[in-house]
């Protein structure tokens, strides 16, 4: 591409310790390559991700925040992912309400053996955020 | 268990209202006094005027003094009633039968707090009324109180628009006391009297022996309520929608929030914010200078004290789902941030996700404590297969 | 001669794993003989059965955990050659060959792969002669392709840890064992056995188990059922339950073949409503919990369920499958359906290992070729000290197999000597609470493998400049015995009190990393483990950006550790007695089991005597002597001094929590008894359902199966004709469950009647004879019992007159209207939950009741059916310490009820044995900051483990640490961070986020 220096988004990927992490490890074992600007943020369970962490990231410099964990029905802790989905729904609704780009937050289930799905999600999210451009919220000093 | 257990504001009342002629304020106090005298009640928790008579506070009272100072329909909300109820019962149920007089939004907050064990409903008799709204505290304290009181009284039964009411009051769509053990029905009474309508078995028991005429006009009341509700709902929708336009996007939102002085009064007076220490005041957000310098570098500067937006949005993720739009936050804001509108808007939208209405019924679980296996698929990002070809 | 203490487990079925787990917990060593080259090469049924499409990694957890602790040893490529000696002193001669790569030493640096000069094409991909099979249950397995390997030895030379041995020898060893457990994996039918269904021969015919295996890693997605021939999504699918149509004796239907078919159909339909799904079965055998509801759902989903007597498969239009079938056994296969793909739901073949094991161990096979088990025991074979478990002994499902691992524990223990596994003493940890935080970063080079991919020196230099880092250096590794010691020494020498290990995955090596930190004298809560390999080395290539990412991760970890606090592992006491509620067969069996194991057991019975429903039964379908068994049981109970029976009791109050309950009950005389059980077993039973249909209650000739059985036993049925109607009032939307026992009872009584020459007609919907019970259906057919089959929407009609009972029925097997003239009409009304009882205990113990009125599986510690995943977790109390067994849980036969009781008792024994219990994740638990807690109970509501409750006096949340699996649900539920995870305190997560953004 001949355009000026490409925008490299700052992305945090929230992963549960089981499937989300398992997916990333399978991607590793399979040597699948994905965008290197994505930083893993590990918690025991997607149900342990308080939307406040995501808000923190989006306000303080992240251009996007993805969350992956066990598929519904497959949570290592039985129901954490269902609860996570509720929290994420509230967060995305709030972001939408105030026009703060709810699409900068993704929730997608990735099973522990789904290395490809993990790498795909990382790449797809990266491209998606690139298209969205810089997160205006993260650029403001008055927040 | 408390009578409100079974009450649900969406259910039409028991259709057994007792019509009481006369001035509502006086008659309600007489009614309560009667119950206290007959020992059906041991205490009443309700607003009463202060000694200076220019403001209201919550008092836990026996029959002495009730008739002199208590006011079931105060024109302002100094302390959210649910907080008062919570003070009373947080450490255990009320020892003896206690009636609590609440605005509808206070009633809803009380129910909400009961769900999270900050209120114990046992032995409480919740009484609520058709609320015309409340004045902003500042306006009331600095204005011509006599005139305002008169205007308020005039609105009580007519349910005309209370001029100068708080923003959230003018778009309130849950303005009746339905859901309480006893509902004081003013709408439809045309200032001649009011109904005492039981909302539960408990309420029915207390109303036993109260003399009054039959409830021949309850239908008219229901009709008046549904008309007003339809109006208010429309107004609420329009107002919140257009308000949303003014706060949408980082630029607009920060403009609205820019006057915030980080005093966190809004959370301190909020009935739903029951935490002993707010997360946003805790050490969770305290960071070292190096971290702040880095943040400043990333954002071309850092406002101090920091975390203004995180506080407001974060608090919304925590509690907007239970926000009853009572407006206490805005009354407490020294910087004129339209907090109550922001939270009403947030609450409307987050509550809609779960078709949840805070305080509607004790049976309705707070959405964060439950889940369904099949729901909210729209909030998941669908996987585009073969996004990247095999490497 | 003293008894040996080691137990040999032959095979790797789920039951075997469970036994290994339980024995390790009880202090005994196990040696598992894996016939495969790696953990999962020979597969058990985990993936082929309900609940499937789940991650089952935890099923193999005992292996990963206990091998590390030395309590378990796995021999690969192994085979049992000879068994001599007797129970308590067996000598097992075993052949084994170690795997090429010892997984417990391998650093997974992949230097062997880099060094290998051989590269071949495999499945369209290039592959070296030494290669890795990623992620077999968390483990990456390194294998050598012996066919193409040139034995050049470069890999062995390249291996820095000595884990790789190119030519591991075949060795023969002798093991002294107290007991032998036979736990071989199940056998699926192969091409020859599935010949009528064309598997392997006709294109686009696949086995459901193949789909399940593929779906393990990915969940069941639309990719999981692509047509093999062209990879397209089929627009029509046939699902065939093969044991229903296969020649008798080839494969047997297990727990959920029928249910699995419906499950698959639903999954497909719900993903793609447009696909036509035809399900072919003879009967819908739905005796598991929730199976009937799945069937109702399938009907709603528009699945075409075709009950047919016979069918055949052929090729249509090249790639399509044609299924020709007939719903009538006497008619030709005239009906036809053409589909684009066929999924076969297969049964179980008799185990191929049986013959050899029979010869070696002297254990007989039963008539179908499975291993024979002594009736009324769990897993006992005819040879003392030799036990057989799981799918080896009969067609079985996952839930049964898992639980079976607990059943024979007490009997196994009776053959063992002294405990031979001691818990390792943890190293002494340094108190660093008064020191200023000093964080050291230790970056693994993976024996040089990482340094080849990025400049670690540069990373170290960069990291040293970070504000929260006071030391950084490169380490060789942290996963082999020597590198663990080396790294621990480096940590110690550096003088730091916080440690960031930038290494590889803790999912596999957590214990090793924790151990390293602890050897260095630090509490693991003061450490962070980063996946330098998985997150950086293996997935990125640009060295500069790799360094950025690694630096960000390290920055965040160091920043997080700054405020980390060391806290000890909390232990909580576990009581030593058990309360059994309900004195029926299941309750008494559990009481005997635990009483004989030496634990104090209280049995609280509501009525004035114990024994329950068993009074009525004398034999079951298989001819087991129930009366005799019950007499023995009562006698054993009577003479056991540990067991106290309380009759005429009402449980009035329950407090406490798992391990430490306090229960009060009152007797009829108003006496109050208080007990403090650690475990409560609820065995309150169910009721025989009643009906108002078919004139029941008005006409004496119409009775329930149980009433009829009593009459029959009393000799009151001497002639005439007996008609039976099955599924009266059940398996319909109003009562959508199968009572499991009715078909067996009908067959049992019909066979008895036939012996007396009495004519019997059984009107049925589906013949729910699972496993070997199908033999009795065949026998009944042979004995001349007349079977008429009706459709679920057209139940038979009764015309009763004084002379006779006339039953009119439309027989769907030939479509004809028929009339049966009978003297008796026996109704299979099935079981009803004892709702009143269940509700009482549901309130007392905070257990959920399921939609059918029985106890819900998720809410009790006995999640027999769909929640078996939960019990596979490697800790004792994955629930609330209340076990619901027998028919209070769900409909069960007599034998199933008492086996379930033994299994629960076995599990209870493992818990009771500990006395004190630590949390499953040691020091990593959730806690309460009582200065912030307002007792709102949101954390209690969301805790999946009942690990939290509100202290009624202090009005704050309390955590029962050994119930906490540290999932963090409470942390998010709590708006004020009064609930926190010790390793992720409120400020630490914010610091982490800030840190990740800092670089």
Short mmCIF file of N, CA, C and O in Angstrom, two decimals, chain C residues 590-690:
data_model
loop_
_atom_site.label_atom_id
_atom_site.label_comp_id
_atom_site.label_asym_id
_atom_site.label_seq_id
_atom_site.Cartn_x
_atom_site.Cartn_y
_atom_site.Cartn_z
N UNK C 590 -26.69 -46.79 51.06
CA UNK C 590 -25.68 -45.76 51.30
C UNK C 590 -25.22 -45.82 52.75
O UNK C 590 -24.03 -45.71 53.05
N UNK C 591 -26.17 -46.02 53.65
CA UNK C 591 -25.84 -46.09 55.08
C UNK C 591 -24.93 -47.28 55.36
O UNK C 591 -23.94 -47.16 56.07
N UNK C 592 -25.27 -48.42 54.77
CA UNK C 592 -24.44 -49.60 55.02
C UNK C 592 -23.02 -49.37 54.52
O UNK C 592 -22.05 -49.66 55.20
N UNK C 593 -22.94 -48.83 53.31
CA UNK C 593 -21.64 -48.60 52.67
C UNK C 593 -20.75 -47.77 53.59
O UNK C 593 -19.60 -48.12 53.88
N UNK C 594 -21.31 -46.67 54.07
CA UNK C 594 -20.49 -45.75 54.86
C UNK C 594 -20.31 -46.25 56.29
O UNK C 594 -19.26 -46.07 56.89
N UNK C 595 -21.36 -46.91 56.80
CA UNK C 595 -21.24 -47.47 58.14
C UNK C 595 -20.15 -48.53 58.18
O UNK C 595 -19.33 -48.57 59.10
N UNK C 596 -20.11 -49.36 57.17
CA UNK C 596 -19.10 -50.41 57.14
C UNK C 596 -17.71 -49.84 56.90
O UNK C 596 -16.71 -50.47 57.20
N UNK C 597 -17.67 -48.64 56.31
CA UNK C 597 -16.37 -47.99 56.14
C UNK C 597 -15.96 -47.28 57.43
O UNK C 597 -14.89 -46.67 57.50
N UNK C 598 -16.81 -47.34 58.45
CA UNK C 598 -16.42 -46.81 59.75
C UNK C 598 -16.89 -45.38 60.03
O UNK C 598 -16.46 -44.76 60.99
N UNK C 599 -17.75 -44.85 59.18
CA UNK C 599 -18.25 -43.49 59.43
C UNK C 599 -19.60 -43.57 60.14
O UNK C 599 -20.40 -44.47 59.88
N UNK C 600 -19.82 -42.62 61.02
CA UNK C 600 -21.12 -42.59 61.72
C UNK C 600 -22.20 -42.14 60.76
O UNK C 600 -22.06 -41.12 60.09
N UNK C 601 -23.26 -42.91 60.70
CA UNK C 601 -24.36 -42.60 59.80
C UNK C 601 -25.67 -42.53 60.57
O UNK C 601 -25.97 -43.42 61.36
N UNK C 602 -26.40 -41.46 60.35
CA UNK C 602 -27.75 -41.37 60.89
C UNK C 602 -28.73 -41.51 59.74
O UNK C 602 -28.56 -40.87 58.71
N UNK C 603 -29.71 -42.36 59.93
CA UNK C 603 -30.74 -42.50 58.90
C UNK C 603 -32.02 -41.93 59.48
O UNK C 603 -32.49 -42.38 60.53
N UNK C 604 -32.58 -40.91 58.82
CA UNK C 604 -33.84 -40.33 59.29
C UNK C 604 -34.95 -40.81 58.37
O UNK C 604 -34.94 -40.53 57.17
N UNK C 605 -35.87 -41.56 58.93
CA UNK C 605 -36.97 -42.10 58.13
C UNK C 605 -38.28 -41.50 58.63
O UNK C 605 -38.51 -41.35 59.82
N UNK C 606 -39.12 -41.16 57.67
CA UNK C 606 -40.36 -40.47 57.99
C UNK C 606 -41.38 -41.43 58.62
O UNK C 606 -42.07 -41.07 59.56
N UNK C 607 -41.44 -42.64 58.08
CA UNK C 607 -42.46 -43.57 58.55
C UNK C 607 -41.95 -44.35 59.77
O UNK C 607 -40.86 -44.08 60.28
N UNK C 608 -42.71 -45.33 60.17
CA UNK C 608 -42.31 -46.04 61.39
C UNK C 608 -41.41 -47.24 61.12
O UNK C 608 -41.06 -47.99 62.00
N UNK C 609 -41.05 -47.45 59.87
CA UNK C 609 -40.13 -48.56 59.60
C UNK C 609 -39.27 -48.25 58.37
O UNK C 609 -39.64 -47.42 57.54
N UNK C 610 -38.15 -48.93 58.27
CA UNK C 610 -37.30 -48.74 57.10
C UNK C 610 -37.55 -49.86 56.09
O UNK C 610 -38.15 -50.87 56.42
N UNK C 611 -37.12 -49.64 54.89
CA UNK C 611 -37.30 -50.67 53.85
C UNK C 611 -37.99 -50.13 52.62
O UNK C 611 -37.76 -50.59 51.51
N UNK C 612 -38.85 -49.15 52.81
CA UNK C 612 -39.47 -48.46 51.69
C UNK C 612 -40.29 -49.36 50.79
O UNK C 612 -40.93 -50.30 51.26
N UNK C 613 -40.26 -49.04 49.51
CA UNK C 613 -41.08 -49.72 48.52
C UNK C 613 -40.65 -51.17 48.30
O UNK C 613 -41.36 -51.94 47.66
N UNK C 614 -39.46 -51.51 48.80
CA UNK C 614 -38.91 -52.81 48.45
C UNK C 614 -39.74 -53.97 48.99
O UNK C 614 -39.62 -55.10 48.54
N UNK C 615 -40.61 -53.69 49.96
CA UNK C 615 -41.48 -54.73 50.50
C UNK C 615 -42.24 -55.47 49.41
O UNK C 615 -42.47 -56.66 49.48
N UNK C 616 -42.63 -54.70 48.41
CA UNK C 616 -43.53 -55.24 47.39
C UNK C 616 -42.78 -56.09 46.38
O UNK C 616 -43.30 -57.06 45.85
N UNK C 617 -41.53 -55.70 46.11
CA UNK C 617 -40.81 -56.36 45.02
C UNK C 617 -40.14 -57.64 45.51
O UNK C 617 -39.65 -57.70 46.63
N UNK C 618 -40.14 -58.66 44.65
CA UNK C 618 -39.41 -59.85 45.04
C UNK C 618 -38.24 -60.10 44.10
O UNK C 618 -37.15 -60.42 44.52
N UNK C 619 -38.48 -59.91 42.82
CA UNK C 619 -37.41 -60.10 41.84
C UNK C 619 -37.51 -59.00 40.80
O UNK C 619 -38.57 -58.45 40.58
N UNK C 620 -36.40 -58.71 40.15
CA UNK C 620 -36.51 -57.78 39.04
C UNK C 620 -36.52 -58.55 37.72
O UNK C 620 -36.52 -59.78 37.72
N UNK C 621 -36.51 -57.82 36.64
CA UNK C 621 -36.62 -58.45 35.32
C UNK C 621 -35.52 -59.49 35.11
O UNK C 621 -35.76 -60.57 34.57
N UNK C 622 -34.33 -59.17 35.57
CA UNK C 622 -33.20 -60.07 35.37
C UNK C 622 -33.22 -61.24 36.35
O UNK C 622 -32.34 -62.09 36.30
N UNK C 623 -34.18 -61.22 37.26
CA UNK C 623 -34.29 -62.34 38.20
C UNK C 623 -33.47 -62.16 39.45
O UNK C 623 -33.30 -63.10 40.23
N UNK C 624 -32.94 -60.96 39.67
CA UNK C 624 -32.18 -60.74 40.91
C UNK C 624 -33.11 -60.83 42.10
O UNK C 624 -34.21 -60.28 42.09
N UNK C 625 -32.62 -61.48 43.16
CA UNK C 625 -33.47 -61.72 44.34
C UNK C 625 -33.50 -60.50 45.24
O UNK C 625 -32.66 -60.34 46.11
N UNK C 626 -34.47 -59.67 45.05
CA UNK C 626 -34.53 -58.43 45.80
C UNK C 626 -34.86 -58.68 47.27
O UNK C 626 -34.29 -58.06 48.16
N UNK C 627 -35.74 -59.63 47.50
CA UNK C 627 -36.15 -59.91 48.89
C UNK C 627 -34.95 -60.35 49.72
O UNK C 627 -34.74 -59.87 50.83
N UNK C 628 -34.18 -61.24 49.15
CA UNK C 628 -33.02 -61.77 49.86
C UNK C 628 -32.03 -60.63 50.15
O UNK C 628 -31.49 -60.51 51.24
N UNK C 629 -31.83 -59.84 49.10
CA UNK C 629 -30.89 -58.73 49.23
C UNK C 629 -31.33 -57.79 50.34
O UNK C 629 -30.54 -57.36 51.18
N UNK C 630 -32.64 -57.50 50.36
CA UNK C 630 -33.15 -56.56 51.36
C UNK C 630 -33.00 -57.13 52.77
O UNK C 630 -32.67 -56.41 53.71
N UNK C 631 -33.24 -58.42 52.89
CA UNK C 631 -33.13 -59.05 54.21
C UNK C 631 -31.69 -58.91 54.71
O UNK C 631 -31.45 -58.56 55.87
N UNK C 632 -30.75 -59.17 53.81
CA UNK C 632 -29.33 -59.06 54.17
C UNK C 632 -28.99 -57.61 54.55
O UNK C 632 -28.31 -57.35 55.54
N UNK C 633 -29.50 -56.71 53.74
CA UNK C 633 -29.22 -55.28 53.96
C UNK C 633 -29.71 -54.86 55.36
O UNK C 633 -28.99 -54.23 56.12
N UNK C 634 -30.94 -55.27 55.68
CA UNK C 634 -31.49 -54.88 56.97
C UNK C 634 -30.71 -55.51 58.11
O UNK C 634 -30.47 -54.88 59.14
N UNK C 635 -30.27 -56.74 57.87
CA UNK C 635 -29.49 -57.42 58.92
C UNK C 635 -28.16 -56.69 59.14
O UNK C 635 -27.76 -56.42 60.28
N UNK C 636 -27.51 -56.34 58.03
CA UNK C 636 -26.22 -55.64 58.13
C UNK C 636 -26.37 -54.31 58.84
O UNK C 636 -25.53 -53.91 59.64
N UNK C 637 -27.45 -53.64 58.51
CA UNK C 637 -27.70 -52.33 59.12
C UNK C 637 -27.90 -52.50 60.62
O UNK C 637 -27.34 -51.78 61.43
N UNK C 638 -28.68 -53.49 60.93
CA UNK C 638 -29.01 -53.78 62.33
C UNK C 638 -27.75 -53.97 63.17
O UNK C 638 -27.61 -53.42 64.26
N UNK C 639 -26.81 -54.74 62.63
CA UNK C 639 -25.67 -55.09 63.47
C UNK C 639 -24.53 -54.08 63.39
O UNK C 639 -23.55 -54.20 64.11
N UNK C 640 -24.66 -53.09 62.52
CA UNK C 640 -23.56 -52.12 62.40
C UNK C 640 -23.70 -51.02 63.46
O UNK C 640 -24.69 -50.30 63.50
N UNK C 641 -22.70 -50.92 64.29
CA UNK C 641 -22.80 -49.98 65.41
C UNK C 641 -22.65 -48.52 64.98
O UNK C 641 -22.95 -47.61 65.74
N UNK C 642 -22.17 -48.30 63.78
CA UNK C 642 -22.02 -46.91 63.31
C UNK C 642 -23.31 -46.32 62.79
O UNK C 642 -23.41 -45.14 62.55
N UNK C 643 -24.29 -47.19 62.56
CA UNK C 643 -25.52 -46.71 61.93
C UNK C 643 -26.63 -46.56 62.97
O UNK C 643 -26.91 -47.49 63.72
N UNK C 644 -27.22 -45.38 63.01
CA UNK C 644 -28.34 -45.15 63.90
C UNK C 644 -29.58 -44.88 63.05
O UNK C 644 -29.56 -43.99 62.20
N UNK C 645 -30.62 -45.62 63.30
CA UNK C 645 -31.86 -45.42 62.55
C UNK C 645 -32.83 -44.61 63.42
O UNK C 645 -33.03 -44.92 64.58
N UNK C 646 -33.35 -43.56 62.84
CA UNK C 646 -34.38 -42.78 63.54
C UNK C 646 -35.66 -42.87 62.72
O UNK C 646 -35.72 -42.35 61.62
N UNK C 647 -36.67 -43.54 63.24
CA UNK C 647 -37.93 -43.62 62.50
C UNK C 647 -38.89 -42.55 63.01
O UNK C 647 -38.64 -41.92 64.03
N UNK C 648 -39.98 -42.39 62.27
CA UNK C 648 -41.01 -41.39 62.63
C UNK C 648 -40.42 -39.99 62.81
O UNK C 648 -40.73 -39.30 63.77
N UNK C 649 -39.56 -39.62 61.92
CA UNK C 649 -38.91 -38.32 62.10
C UNK C 649 -39.35 -37.31 61.05
O UNK C 649 -39.76 -37.67 59.95
N UNK C 650 -39.25 -36.06 61.42
CA UNK C 650 -39.45 -34.96 60.49
C UNK C 650 -38.23 -34.05 60.61
O UNK C 650 -37.89 -33.61 61.71
N UNK C 651 -37.59 -33.80 59.48
CA UNK C 651 -36.46 -32.87 59.50
C UNK C 651 -37.04 -31.47 59.63
O UNK C 651 -37.89 -31.07 58.85
N UNK C 652 -36.59 -30.74 60.64
CA UNK C 652 -37.20 -29.43 60.88
C UNK C 652 -36.30 -28.26 60.55
O UNK C 652 -36.76 -27.18 60.22
N UNK C 653 -34.99 -28.46 60.67
CA UNK C 653 -34.12 -27.31 60.48
C UNK C 653 -32.75 -27.73 59.97
O UNK C 653 -32.21 -28.74 60.40
N UNK C 654 -32.24 -26.97 59.02
CA UNK C 654 -30.92 -27.25 58.48
C UNK C 654 -30.12 -25.95 58.49
O UNK C 654 -30.61 -24.92 58.04
N UNK C 655 -28.92 -26.02 58.98
CA UNK C 655 -28.03 -24.87 58.83
C UNK C 655 -26.64 -25.39 58.50
O UNK C 655 -26.42 -26.59 58.42
N UNK C 656 -25.70 -24.48 58.32
CA UNK C 656 -24.35 -24.90 57.98
C UNK C 656 -24.17 -25.03 56.49
O UNK C 656 -24.98 -24.53 55.70
N UNK C 657 -23.14 -25.71 56.12
CA UNK C 657 -22.79 -25.82 54.71
C UNK C 657 -22.05 -27.12 54.50
O UNK C 657 -21.76 -27.85 55.46
N UNK C 658 -21.77 -27.42 53.23
CA UNK C 658 -21.13 -28.68 52.89
C UNK C 658 -19.96 -28.96 53.81
O UNK C 658 -19.12 -28.10 54.03
N UNK C 659 -19.89 -30.16 54.33
CA UNK C 659 -18.79 -30.51 55.21
C UNK C 659 -19.11 -30.22 56.67
O UNK C 659 -18.55 -30.83 57.57
N UNK C 660 -20.01 -29.30 56.89
CA UNK C 660 -20.33 -28.88 58.26
C UNK C 660 -21.80 -28.50 58.40
O UNK C 660 -22.13 -27.35 58.67
N UNK C 661 -22.67 -29.45 58.17
CA UNK C 661 -24.09 -29.16 58.33
C UNK C 661 -24.51 -29.30 59.79
O UNK C 661 -23.84 -29.96 60.58
N UNK C 662 -25.62 -28.67 60.08
CA UNK C 662 -26.24 -28.91 61.37
C UNK C 662 -27.72 -29.16 61.08
O UNK C 662 -28.41 -28.30 60.54
N UNK C 663 -28.18 -30.35 61.40
CA UNK C 663 -29.55 -30.72 61.05
C UNK C 663 -30.31 -31.14 62.31
O UNK C 663 -29.79 -31.86 63.16
N UNK C 664 -31.53 -30.62 62.39
CA UNK C 664 -32.36 -30.99 63.54
C UNK C 664 -33.59 -31.72 63.03
O UNK C 664 -34.20 -31.31 62.05
N UNK C 665 -33.92 -32.82 63.67
CA UNK C 665 -35.19 -33.44 63.32
C UNK C 665 -35.94 -33.88 64.58
O UNK C 665 -35.35 -34.08 65.63
N UNK C 666 -37.23 -33.98 64.38
CA UNK C 666 -38.07 -34.33 65.52
C UNK C 666 -38.69 -35.69 65.32
O UNK C 666 -39.06 -36.05 64.21
N UNK C 667 -38.82 -36.43 66.39
CA UNK C 667 -39.48 -37.73 66.30
C UNK C 667 -40.94 -37.56 66.67
O UNK C 667 -41.36 -36.48 67.08
N UNK C 668 -41.67 -38.66 66.52
CA UNK C 668 -43.11 -38.60 66.78
C UNK C 668 -43.40 -38.20 68.22
O UNK C 668 -44.35 -37.48 68.50
N UNK C 669 -42.53 -38.64 69.11
CA UNK C 669 -42.76 -38.36 70.53
C UNK C 669 -42.32 -36.95 70.91
O UNK C 669 -42.25 -36.62 72.09
N UNK C 670 -42.00 -36.16 69.91
CA UNK C 670 -41.62 -34.78 70.20
C UNK C 670 -40.18 -34.63 70.62
O UNK C 670 -39.72 -33.57 71.01
N UNK C 671 -39.44 -35.73 70.53
CA UNK C 671 -38.03 -35.66 70.90
C UNK C 671 -37.26 -34.98 69.77
O UNK C 671 -37.55 -35.18 68.59
N UNK C 672 -36.27 -34.16 70.13
CA UNK C 672 -35.48 -33.49 69.10
C UNK C 672 -34.10 -34.14 69.02
O UNK C 672 -33.45 -34.37 70.02
N UNK C 673 -33.71 -34.46 67.79
CA UNK C 673 -32.38 -35.03 67.57
C UNK C 673 -31.60 -34.03 66.75
O UNK C 673 -32.11 -33.48 65.78
N UNK C 674 -30.36 -33.78 67.15
CA UNK C 674 -29.52 -32.87 66.37
C UNK C 674 -28.27 -33.60 65.93
O UNK C 674 -27.63 -34.28 66.72
N UNK C 675 -27.94 -33.47 64.67
CA UNK C 675 -26.73 -34.12 64.15
C UNK C 675 -25.92 -33.10 63.34
O UNK C 675 -26.46 -32.11 62.87
N UNK C 676 -24.63 -33.37 63.23
CA UNK C 676 -23.74 -32.47 62.47
C UNK C 676 -23.08 -33.22 61.34
O UNK C 676 -21.88 -33.50 61.38
N UNK C 677 -23.82 -33.58 60.32
CA UNK C 677 -23.22 -34.37 59.26
C UNK C 677 -22.34 -33.51 58.34
O UNK C 677 -22.58 -32.31 58.17
N UNK C 678 -21.35 -34.14 57.77
CA UNK C 678 -20.53 -33.46 56.76
C UNK C 678 -21.24 -33.54 55.41
O UNK C 678 -21.20 -32.62 54.60
N UNK C 679 -21.89 -34.67 55.21
CA UNK C 679 -22.56 -34.93 53.93
C UNK C 679 -23.99 -35.36 54.23
O UNK C 679 -24.24 -36.06 55.20
N UNK C 680 -24.89 -34.94 53.38
CA UNK C 680 -26.27 -35.38 53.52
C UNK C 680 -26.65 -36.14 52.25
O UNK C 680 -26.39 -35.68 51.14
N UNK C 681 -27.20 -37.30 52.44
CA UNK C 681 -27.66 -38.08 51.29
C UNK C 681 -29.19 -38.13 51.34
O UNK C 681 -29.77 -38.57 52.33
N UNK C 682 -29.79 -37.60 50.31
CA UNK C 682 -31.25 -37.59 50.27
C UNK C 682 -31.73 -38.76 49.42
O UNK C 682 -31.37 -38.87 48.25
N UNK C 683 -32.48 -39.63 50.04
CA UNK C 683 -32.98 -40.81 49.33
C UNK C 683 -34.45 -40.98 49.68
O UNK C 683 -34.85 -41.98 50.26
N UNK C 684 -35.20 -39.95 49.37
CA UNK C 684 -36.58 -39.94 49.82
C UNK C 684 -37.55 -40.60 48.85
O UNK C 684 -38.74 -40.69 49.14
N UNK C 685 -37.02 -41.08 47.72
CA UNK C 685 -37.85 -41.89 46.85
C UNK C 685 -38.89 -41.14 46.04
O UNK C 685 -38.92 -39.91 46.03
N UNK C 686 -39.70 -41.90 45.36
CA UNK C 686 -40.76 -41.34 44.52
C UNK C 686 -42.04 -42.12 44.82
O UNK C 686 -42.08 -42.98 45.69
N UNK C 687 -43.08 -41.78 44.09
CA UNK C 687 -44.36 -42.44 44.32
C UNK C 687 -44.81 -43.17 43.06
O UNK C 687 -44.45 -42.78 41.95
N UNK C 688 -45.60 -44.21 43.23
CA UNK C 688 -46.20 -44.80 42.05
C UNK C 688 -47.29 -43.83 41.59
O UNK C 688 -48.11 -43.38 42.40
N UNK C 689 -47.28 -43.54 40.30
CA UNK C 689 -48.27 -42.60 39.80
C UNK C 689 -49.65 -43.27 39.77
O UNK C 689 -49.76 -44.47 39.58
N UNK C 690 -50.66 -42.47 40.00
CA UNK C 690 -52.03 -42.99 39.89
C UNK C 690 -52.67 -42.37 38.65
O UNK C 690 -52.15 -41.42 38.07
#
